[in-house]
Amino acid sequence: MESKGNFCSGCGGQLDKFQRKLPVLQPDGFPIAVLAADNIVIRGKNPDPTLNEILLIKRGKVNDPYKGKLAFPGGKVEYGEDPKVGCLRELKEECSLEIKAGCKPELLGVYGEPTRDIRAHTISVVYIIEVEEKAVPKAGDDAADAQFYLIADILKAPQNLAFDHAKILNDFISKFPKHQQEIKYLIRIVYI
C-alpha cells in the first residue's frame, strides 16, 4: 500500500488513502483487511420477497459510528474459524438464535468495497438463512435490539441501514426466486 505520509492528529498513527488508521501489518509489510460474516435471516414463504420479514439488529455499542442504525446480524470471523461457522456464532451471540446441526447457510455473496465500513477495510461473506415463523430473536452481545421487519418497510427507508446493507438487501431480493426453491432450514431458539 502506498503511503502518502498521512497521520492521525489524535494518535499519530499512519492513515490509509481513505483516512482510516492503518491496520496491523503482516511481516511482509502488507496491511490485513478485516473478514466478517453476516446473515440475511428470512421469516416467511411469500413468493414476493418484500412481503417476508428479515431479521435486523439495532447497533448499540457506545463507540460505534453506526450506533442506532439497523444491520444484518454478523461480525468478525475469529482466527481459525470458517466464515459459515462465524455467521452462525454471530447469529447466536447477537440474536439468541441457533441453527440446528447439519444445516448449511446459503452463500449470497462477498462484499469488499474498500469504503463499505468507515472503520476499516472490511470484507463480508453474506449468507442466507430461512427460519420458522415462530422464531423470536432476543438481543445480545453488542446489539441494542433484534427483531424481524417487513422487507417492504425497510425498502422505504434504506438510509436506516448501516454499511452497504441496502445494496446487500437488494442483491438478495434479486436472487429471491432461486432462494425460495433451494433453501429449507429450521431453527431452534436458544436464550443465552
C-alpha atoms as one frame of an Amber mdcrd trajectory, in Angstrom:
protein
   0.000   0.000   0.000   1.399   3.366  -0.967   1.961   5.756   1.921   1.305
   9.442   1.346   2.500  10.498   4.769  -0.995  10.932   6.279  -1.090  10.608
  10.039  -3.852  10.761  12.664  -3.752  14.060  14.551  -5.003  12.290  17.695
  -2.802   9.207  17.980  -0.091   9.816  15.396  -0.839   6.512  13.626  -0.499
   6.283   9.852  -3.719   6.644   7.824  -4.715   4.814   4.651  -5.932   6.559
   1.477  -9.466   6.650   2.947  -8.223   8.458   6.098  -8.627   5.388   8.331
  -5.904   4.248  10.711  -3.780   1.586   9.018  -4.384  -1.890  10.438  -1.717
  -4.225  11.761   0.779  -5.092   9.065   1.798  -8.600   8.087   5.526  -9.444
   8.253   5.798  -8.658   4.524   4.508  -5.121   5.145   1.001  -5.515   3.720
  -1.997  -4.417   5.833  -4.591  -7.015   6.795  -8.255  -6.490   5.840 -10.929
  -7.480   8.346 -13.039 -10.558   7.490 -16.666 -10.564   8.626 -19.642 -12.913
   8.187 -23.215 -11.588   8.034 -26.645 -13.230   7.959 -29.736 -12.483   5.940
 -32.304 -14.271   8.098 -35.695 -14.605   6.418 -39.013 -15.450   8.049 -41.922
 -16.143   5.696 -42.674 -18.045   2.500 -44.369 -15.408   0.358 -43.226 -15.568
  -3.299 -42.954 -11.761  -3.211 -39.791 -11.262  -1.141 -40.865  -7.812   0.059
 -43.799  -9.407   1.923 -41.498 -11.588   4.048 -39.645 -10.488   7.144 -35.923
 -10.002   7.639 -34.013 -10.084  10.914 -32.114  -6.902  11.752 -30.250  -5.759
  14.811 -30.020  -2.216  16.086 -26.347  -1.444  16.613 -25.736  -0.434  20.211
 -22.028  -0.205  21.037 -21.097   3.103  22.666 -18.217   3.981  20.298 -19.848
   2.533  17.168 -20.128   5.137  14.387 -23.207   3.187  13.198 -24.891   3.223
  16.640 -28.669   3.265  16.247 -28.553   2.013  12.639 -30.086  -1.299  11.584
 -27.832  -4.074  10.291 -27.821  -7.755   9.457 -26.623  -9.838  12.394 -22.966
 -10.653  11.941 -19.452  -9.716  12.870 -15.784 -10.504  12.629 -14.673 -14.020
  11.796 -12.362 -15.318  14.511  -8.863 -16.546  13.673  -9.070 -20.185  12.511
 -12.866 -20.019  12.094 -14.720 -20.887   8.879 -16.942 -17.922   7.832 -20.016
 -20.230   7.841 -19.301 -21.135  11.451 -18.691 -17.448  12.219 -22.039 -16.366
  10.783 -23.875 -18.933  12.916 -21.883 -17.965  16.029 -22.728 -14.285  15.477
 -26.410 -15.148  14.987 -26.417 -16.917  18.344 -24.456 -14.167  20.142 -26.412
 -11.200  18.755 -29.922 -12.692  18.438 -30.048 -15.872  20.591 -30.912 -17.948
  17.508 -29.099 -21.178  16.780 -29.330 -23.184  13.562 -29.850 -26.915  14.009
 -26.897 -29.207  13.327 -26.435 -30.247   9.719 -27.976 -27.116   8.210 -25.735
 -25.048   5.997 -26.346 -21.394   5.212 -26.519 -20.476   1.521 -23.904 -18.031
   0.258 -25.390 -14.798  -1.106 -22.136 -13.039  -1.907 -18.874 -11.466  -0.802
 -18.781  -7.701  -0.282 -15.418  -5.991  -0.050 -15.621  -2.475  -1.475 -12.869
  -0.691   0.497 -15.092   2.104   1.864 -18.100  -0.033   2.864 -17.104   0.338
   6.552 -15.706   3.674   7.710 -13.689   1.976  10.475 -11.554  -0.377   8.360
 -11.393  -2.233   5.054 -13.865  -4.992   5.900 -14.714  -7.893   3.609 -18.027
  -9.537   4.474 -19.193 -13.002   3.460 -23.012 -12.876   3.492 -25.199 -15.954
   3.979 -28.958 -16.563   3.663 -30.802 -18.484   6.372 -34.533 -19.214   6.454
 -36.230 -19.633   9.845 -39.583 -20.876  11.083 -42.445 -18.449  11.626 -42.213
 -18.950  15.405 -38.555 -17.847  15.611 -38.242 -14.934  18.041 -34.875 -13.218
  18.450 -33.553 -11.760  21.688 -30.863  -9.056  21.501 -27.483  -9.965  22.944
 -23.780  -9.119  22.650 -23.449  -5.611  21.169 -26.967  -5.476  19.665 -29.318
  -2.992  21.355 -32.321  -4.713  19.756 -33.043  -7.635  17.433 -36.327  -8.086
  15.605 -37.950  -9.027  12.328 -39.024  -6.265   9.949 -41.186  -6.475   6.846
 -38.778  -6.130   3.916 -41.167  -3.693   2.174 -40.910  -1.355   5.184 -37.100
  -1.469   5.202 -37.018  -0.645   1.489 -38.929   2.578   2.226 -36.076   3.870
   4.420 -32.809   2.248   3.262 -30.842   5.084   4.865 -31.588   3.436   8.244
 -29.309   0.524   7.305 -25.628   0.536   8.277 -22.720  -0.153   5.946 -23.748
  -1.303   2.448 -26.627  -3.404   3.768 -29.179  -1.680   1.477 -27.181  -2.936
  -1.530 -26.912  -6.409   0.010 -30.677  -6.475   0.637 -31.333  -5.501  -2.993
 -28.973  -8.273  -4.142 -30.927 -10.750  -2.007 -34.260  -9.614  -3.447 -32.945
 -10.027  -6.993 -31.959 -13.642  -6.192 -35.079 -14.472  -4.155 -36.868 -16.880
  -6.556 -33.765 -19.105  -6.605 -33.548 -18.841  -2.813 -37.152 -19.990  -2.301
 -36.611 -23.139  -4.370 -33.294 -24.234  -2.870 -33.135 -23.361   0.837 -35.058
 -25.026   3.638 -33.605 -24.572   7.120 -35.017 -25.000  10.583 -34.024 -23.089
  13.663 -34.280 -23.576  17.363 -34.354 -20.717  19.815 -31.611 -20.553  22.415
 -31.566 -17.824  25.027 -28.080 -17.117  26.267
